[in-house]
Amino acid sequence: MFGRKIKLFTLFGFEVSIDASWIIIVVLVTWSLAVGFFPSYYPRLDVPTYWAMAAVGALGLFASIIFHEFWHSVVARRMGLPMRGITLFLFGGVSEMTEEPRSARTELWMAAAGPFSSILLGFAFWGVYRWGDSVGWPAPVLGVTAYLAFINFILAAFNLLPAFPLDGGRIIRSLLWRWKKDLTWATRIAASLGAIIGAILIGLGLLNMLAGALVGGLWYLVIGIFLRSAAQSSYRQVVVRQRLQGERVRDLMVRDPVTVAPDLLLTEFVEDFIYKHHHDMYPVLDNGRLVGAVRIKDVRTVPREERGWRKVADVLSPFTAELVLPPDMDLGEALDRMTTSGNSRFLVVEEGRLAGLITLKDVSTAVSVRLQLES
Ligand SMILES: [Zn+2]
């Protein structure tokens, strides 16, 4: 979502990562628990205790969100959808699907699994709280347990908002999809609901802030803005995928890309290729054999005064799977690879030989032309 992904650990084959934005959330949550939530429910404890409770509470929230996403992923995998992993980002998590659900039924079960697991976990914490209370657990422990019960119910409630791409919105989309058998239409309605709810949250946030509840209002505002943009971009994603359906990398690739030889001097490479063609990646061919690719950033690693005698071969990125797309790959999938990897240019390789080159720009131009034709 915001780019910088930090890998944490692997849980039953699912890679768990956090987005850099999550660190801000952890700090905010810990702070608001330590100075707001716990002191108001448990007065008469001391400040270090509040901070300890807040730290455990934030950790518990973190684990609860992983639990929620984990069950989405388990159900998805059972229904045959390949899952990459779980990433925690602002306001929760995303289970990374490598493709959209194939049927309304799959989507319904997948979407419902998360909130359902949160409700169960909420009841579990609540049970522990009641039991701990009856056997006389100390107040700080009870406080954290009660908070975790509460926060899991909140997680379930928030995710059940009928605002696509939240779980509740996905449930609605799956029902609409099942009814009219039209995924694009179902997504459009569900995403519109998401945008409307986002707008309501923004309004509530502004009202709260005007009324003096600055922090609470800010939360609503930020969540509202986030929901609106998520609804919009996930709708666009579905439309784009649909426009690209059935098309292959082969159909859009440039068939005779500009290539360079490995013994080319870097100064010549800059003058005759980068300044002339303005691409940022060039396949490197050694007598017709593909040996790798050279990018502007590879040249940058060599100081200017050394570029007169160093060669492309010294800096090229070897021919690896990360730079390559097969010609038969679905364009929607290729687009995903481009957006998730951050690479906008890929070599198209067939049986070890360079067949062409495909860029993000080519794909997005193709999409926008198709969309213009229709509107
Ligand atoms: Zn969920």
XYZ file of C-alpha atoms and ligand atoms in Angstrom:
376
model
C 0.000 0.000 0.000
C 2.558 2.570 1.026
C 5.447 0.618 -0.374
C 8.008 -0.257 2.223
C 7.300 -3.808 3.369
C 9.195 -5.329 6.287
C 9.137 -9.102 6.528
C 8.623 -10.435 10.051
C 8.136 -14.187 10.101
C 6.378 -17.092 8.447
C 3.266 -18.618 9.964
C 2.094 -21.985 8.558
C 3.486 -21.079 5.174
C 2.131 -17.510 5.138
C 4.679 -14.760 5.103
C 3.763 -12.084 7.673
C 5.038 -8.566 6.944
C 4.331 -5.071 8.136
C 4.061 -1.966 6.053
C 6.241 0.865 7.293
C 3.054 2.844 8.016
C 2.199 0.307 10.692
C 4.996 1.556 12.913
C 3.191 4.910 13.172
C 0.024 3.073 14.169
C 1.776 1.016 16.847
C 3.179 4.193 18.384
C -0.200 5.968 18.224
C -2.088 3.004 19.680
C 0.385 2.494 22.521
C 0.321 6.184 23.338
C -3.470 6.509 23.300
C -3.840 3.379 25.461
C -1.269 4.610 27.993
C -2.560 8.151 28.403
C -6.249 7.751 27.522
C -7.909 4.371 27.548
C -6.382 2.586 30.560
C -6.220 5.604 32.922
C -9.906 6.323 32.307
C -11.043 2.744 33.013
C -8.477 1.955 35.705
C -7.706 5.093 37.697
C -5.334 4.812 40.682
C -2.607 2.837 38.864
C 0.810 4.394 38.291
C 2.213 5.703 35.013
C 4.744 2.886 34.320
C 1.919 0.357 34.790
C -0.201 2.184 32.191
C 2.683 2.070 29.716
C 3.281 -1.630 30.375
C -0.436 -2.336 29.876
C -0.387 -0.246 26.718
C 2.608 -2.114 25.303
C 0.996 -5.508 25.941
C -2.315 -4.209 24.612
C -0.723 -2.972 21.376
C 1.080 -6.291 20.969
C -2.226 -8.092 21.527
C -3.912 -5.911 18.910
C -1.112 -6.786 16.508
C -1.607 -10.516 17.204
C -5.392 -10.157 16.878
C -5.079 -8.594 13.429
C -2.700 -11.352 12.331
C -5.235 -13.893 13.645
C -7.996 -12.224 11.615
C -5.943 -12.147 8.408
C -4.663 -15.651 9.029
C -8.197 -17.063 8.851
C -8.903 -15.183 5.621
C -5.777 -16.775 4.191
C -6.527 -20.272 5.452
C -10.028 -20.253 3.952
C -8.707 -18.783 0.702
C -6.062 -21.448 0.414
C -8.594 -24.194 1.147
C -10.742 -22.833 -1.669
C -7.827 -23.036 -4.052
C -6.717 -19.403 -4.179
C -2.962 -18.975 -3.980
C -2.056 -16.623 -1.113
C 1.226 -14.821 -0.886
C 1.100 -13.681 2.707
C -0.261 -11.231 5.196
C 0.778 -7.585 5.403
C -0.239 -5.337 8.266
C -0.717 -1.744 7.283
C -2.637 1.300 8.414
C -5.965 0.221 10.008
C -5.454 -3.470 9.790
C -4.163 -6.009 7.429
C -4.414 -7.295 3.962
C -4.192 -10.876 2.945
C -2.335 -10.795 -0.306
C -4.199 -12.605 -2.989
C -2.358 -13.290 -6.172
C -5.670 -13.266 -8.018
C -9.292 -12.302 -7.450
C -11.685 -14.962 -6.157
C -13.039 -17.070 -8.983
C -16.569 -17.376 -7.703
C -19.041 -15.525 -5.531
C -19.120 -18.428 -3.128
C -15.344 -18.363 -2.621
C -15.405 -14.645 -1.985
C -18.258 -14.923 0.515
C -16.525 -17.561 2.637
C -13.179 -15.824 2.428
C -14.570 -12.454 3.447
C -16.661 -13.839 6.297
C -13.802 -15.859 7.805
C -11.930 -12.829 9.178
C -14.701 -11.061 11.110
C -16.055 -14.411 12.304
C -12.652 -15.361 13.752
C -12.380 -11.933 15.423
C -15.774 -12.367 17.082
C -14.746 -15.800 18.381
C -11.451 -14.409 19.680
C -13.325 -11.526 21.324
C -15.572 -13.978 23.178
C -12.517 -16.031 24.174
C -10.819 -12.982 25.728
C -14.064 -11.991 27.379
C -14.353 -15.491 28.897
C -10.784 -15.285 30.185
C -11.541 -11.857 31.629
C -14.627 -13.104 33.482
C -12.731 -16.093 34.822
C -9.713 -13.978 35.846
C -12.033 -11.559 37.580
C -13.619 -14.370 39.596
C -10.268 -15.742 40.779
C -8.952 -12.277 41.635
C -6.429 -11.434 38.897
C -4.667 -8.074 39.397
C -6.286 -5.047 37.767
C -3.608 -4.438 35.070
C -3.916 -7.998 33.734
C -7.709 -7.802 33.775
C -7.554 -4.436 32.057
C -5.489 -5.729 29.157
C -7.684 -8.822 28.788
C -10.843 -6.705 28.711
C -9.243 -4.406 26.156
C -8.369 -7.351 23.908
C -11.947 -8.663 24.084
C -13.215 -5.174 23.209
C -10.736 -4.565 20.394
C -11.562 -7.866 18.678
C -15.255 -6.933 18.618
C -14.275 -3.539 17.217
C -12.115 -5.222 14.583
C -15.041 -7.420 13.555
C -17.443 -4.457 13.492
C -15.131 -2.193 11.515
C -14.352 -4.871 8.962
C -18.047 -5.678 8.592
C -18.856 -2.143 7.438
C -20.507 -2.603 4.029
C -17.684 -0.651 2.415
C -15.701 -2.437 -0.275
C -12.810 -3.383 -0.043
C -13.483 -4.082 3.654
C -14.811 -7.568 4.457
C -18.407 -6.373 4.793
C -18.180 -4.779 1.357
C -16.739 -7.999 -0.058
C -19.648 -9.960 1.421
C -22.063 -7.568 -0.273
C -20.129 -7.785 -3.528
C -20.256 -11.584 -3.456
C -24.032 -11.543 -2.902
C -24.575 -9.046 -5.731
C -22.207 -11.009 -7.924
C -24.129 -14.205 -7.250
C -27.415 -12.444 -7.985
C -26.566 -10.752 -11.307
C -23.542 -12.855 -12.362
C -21.693 -9.631 -13.201
C -18.504 -9.013 -11.239
C -17.850 -5.510 -12.606
C -21.347 -4.309 -11.769
C -21.186 -5.900 -8.297
C -17.822 -4.266 -7.673
C -19.114 -0.896 -8.832
C -22.054 -0.975 -6.392
C -19.920 -2.266 -3.504
C -17.219 0.320 -4.186
C -19.800 3.122 -4.350
C -21.050 2.039 -0.933
C -17.432 2.167 0.246
C -17.065 5.702 -1.085
C -20.342 6.813 0.553
C -19.365 5.350 3.929
C -15.952 6.963 3.553
C -17.658 10.315 2.974
C -19.879 9.810 6.035
C -16.806 9.069 8.164
C -15.076 12.193 6.843
C -18.173 14.244 7.739
C -18.324 12.715 11.217
C -14.644 13.421 11.660
C -15.031 17.082 10.745
C -18.062 17.447 13.051
C -16.127 15.848 15.908
C -13.173 18.126 15.334
C -15.403 21.200 15.251
C -16.971 20.013 18.503
C -13.513 19.883 20.055
C -12.812 16.129 19.938
C -9.665 16.626 17.897
C -8.000 13.212 18.137
C -11.182 11.171 17.746
C -12.234 13.340 14.839
C -8.891 12.941 13.167
C -9.200 9.140 13.321
C -12.586 9.247 11.550
C -11.221 11.662 8.991
C -8.169 9.581 8.148
C -10.137 6.315 8.003
C -12.743 7.972 5.773
C -10.123 9.250 3.354
C -8.429 5.862 3.323
C -11.716 4.060 2.625
C -12.610 6.337 -0.272
C -9.290 5.902 -1.990
C -9.244 2.136 -1.358
C -12.753 1.787 -2.810
C -11.754 3.738 -5.876
C -8.508 1.936 -6.527
C -9.923 -1.544 -6.001
C -12.745 -0.778 -8.415
C -10.246 0.455 -10.965
C -8.232 -2.712 -10.466
C -11.214 -4.919 -11.248
C -12.088 -2.887 -14.350
C -8.507 -2.996 -15.577
C -8.287 -6.735 -15.047
C -11.467 -7.239 -16.964
C -10.272 -5.133 -19.907
C -7.070 -7.144 -20.043
C -8.765 -10.501 -19.766
C -7.510 -13.055 -22.248
C -4.643 -10.880 -23.434
C -1.074 -12.031 -23.079
C 2.277 -10.381 -22.559
C 3.103 -11.424 -26.129
C 0.321 -9.183 -27.506
C 1.749 -5.983 -26.071
C 5.480 -6.510 -25.911
C 7.942 -4.565 -28.074
C 9.379 -7.224 -30.379
C 12.740 -5.750 -31.266
C 13.869 -3.790 -28.228
C 17.051 -1.710 -28.200
C 19.820 -3.969 -26.890
C 23.434 -3.324 -25.916
C 26.621 -5.394 -26.062
C 28.495 -6.266 -22.854
C 31.802 -4.721 -24.037
C 30.252 -1.301 -24.641
C 31.955 1.454 -22.600
C 29.710 3.127 -20.066
C 30.285 6.608 -21.497
C 29.137 5.340 -24.902
C 26.188 3.608 -23.297
C 25.106 6.888 -21.695
C 25.638 8.968 -24.861
C 24.309 6.599 -27.518
C 21.604 4.767 -25.607
C 20.322 6.487 -22.477
C 20.359 10.006 -23.984
C 18.994 8.767 -27.272
C 16.284 6.302 -26.302
C 15.446 7.467 -22.781
C 14.643 3.984 -21.532
C 15.789 2.994 -18.109
C 16.568 -0.640 -18.884
C 18.332 -2.306 -21.813
C 18.736 -6.053 -22.417
C 22.389 -7.046 -22.792
C 23.108 -9.490 -25.622
C 26.438 -11.199 -26.099
C 26.473 -12.405 -29.737
C 22.726 -12.915 -29.625
C 22.791 -14.627 -26.248
C 20.898 -12.868 -23.437
C 23.240 -12.288 -20.486
C 21.285 -9.751 -18.442
C 20.039 -6.208 -18.378
C 21.586 -2.868 -17.602
C 19.694 -0.026 -15.954
C 20.392 3.629 -15.312
C 20.787 2.876 -11.646
C 23.528 0.336 -12.453
C 25.515 3.042 -14.237
C 25.070 5.371 -11.280
C 27.083 2.972 -9.101
C 30.201 3.820 -11.153
C 31.838 7.218 -10.491
C 31.726 9.527 -13.525
C 35.507 9.541 -14.025
C 35.615 5.741 -14.261
C 32.912 5.488 -16.919
C 35.411 6.090 -19.727
C 37.072 2.710 -19.279
C 34.475 0.556 -17.453
C 32.098 -1.545 -19.495
C 28.432 -2.556 -19.425
C 29.575 -6.074 -18.473
C 30.969 -4.670 -15.186
C 27.635 -3.371 -13.952
C 24.872 -5.371 -15.641
C 22.262 -7.210 -13.592
C 22.545 -10.885 -14.412
C 19.672 -12.539 -16.183
C 17.367 -13.532 -13.279
C 13.726 -14.482 -12.890
C 12.963 -11.125 -11.296
C 13.548 -9.317 -14.576
C 11.643 -11.731 -16.748
C 8.041 -12.375 -17.763
C 6.994 -15.300 -19.943
C 5.235 -14.369 -23.220
C 2.151 -16.429 -22.354
C 1.505 -14.744 -19.021
C -1.879 -13.109 -18.642
C -1.591 -9.320 -18.858
C -3.543 -8.789 -15.645
C -1.045 -10.978 -13.830
C 1.844 -9.144 -15.514
C 0.398 -5.853 -14.310
C 0.329 -7.242 -10.767
C 3.969 -8.292 -11.043
C 4.865 -4.806 -12.206
C 3.038 -3.021 -9.419
C 4.145 -5.319 -6.607
C 7.784 -5.563 -7.667
C 8.233 -1.859 -8.414
C 9.897 -2.788 -11.725
C 8.244 -1.091 -14.641
C 10.188 -2.886 -17.405
C 10.513 -6.607 -17.953
C 12.358 -8.774 -20.424
C 10.133 -11.238 -22.211
C 12.026 -14.466 -22.571
C 11.001 -17.548 -24.489
C 13.102 -20.703 -24.270
C 16.086 -18.762 -23.018
C 15.971 -16.261 -25.866
C 14.954 -12.611 -25.732
C 11.539 -12.314 -27.375
C 10.806 -8.720 -26.455
C 10.350 -6.170 -23.744
C 7.223 -5.044 -21.935
C 6.706 -1.911 -19.882
C 4.128 -0.683 -17.413
C 3.537 2.262 -19.718
C 2.576 -0.020 -22.616
C 0.108 -1.886 -20.454
C -1.497 1.202 -18.970
C -1.766 2.891 -22.372
C -3.497 -0.203 -23.710
C -5.967 -0.114 -20.842
C -6.716 3.567 -21.159
C -7.281 3.296 -24.917
C -9.780 0.499 -24.372
C -11.547 2.482 -21.681
C -11.734 5.581 -23.900
C -13.285 3.543 -26.699
C -16.072 2.440 -24.425
C -16.971 5.622 -22.663
Zn -10.744 -8.982 7.195
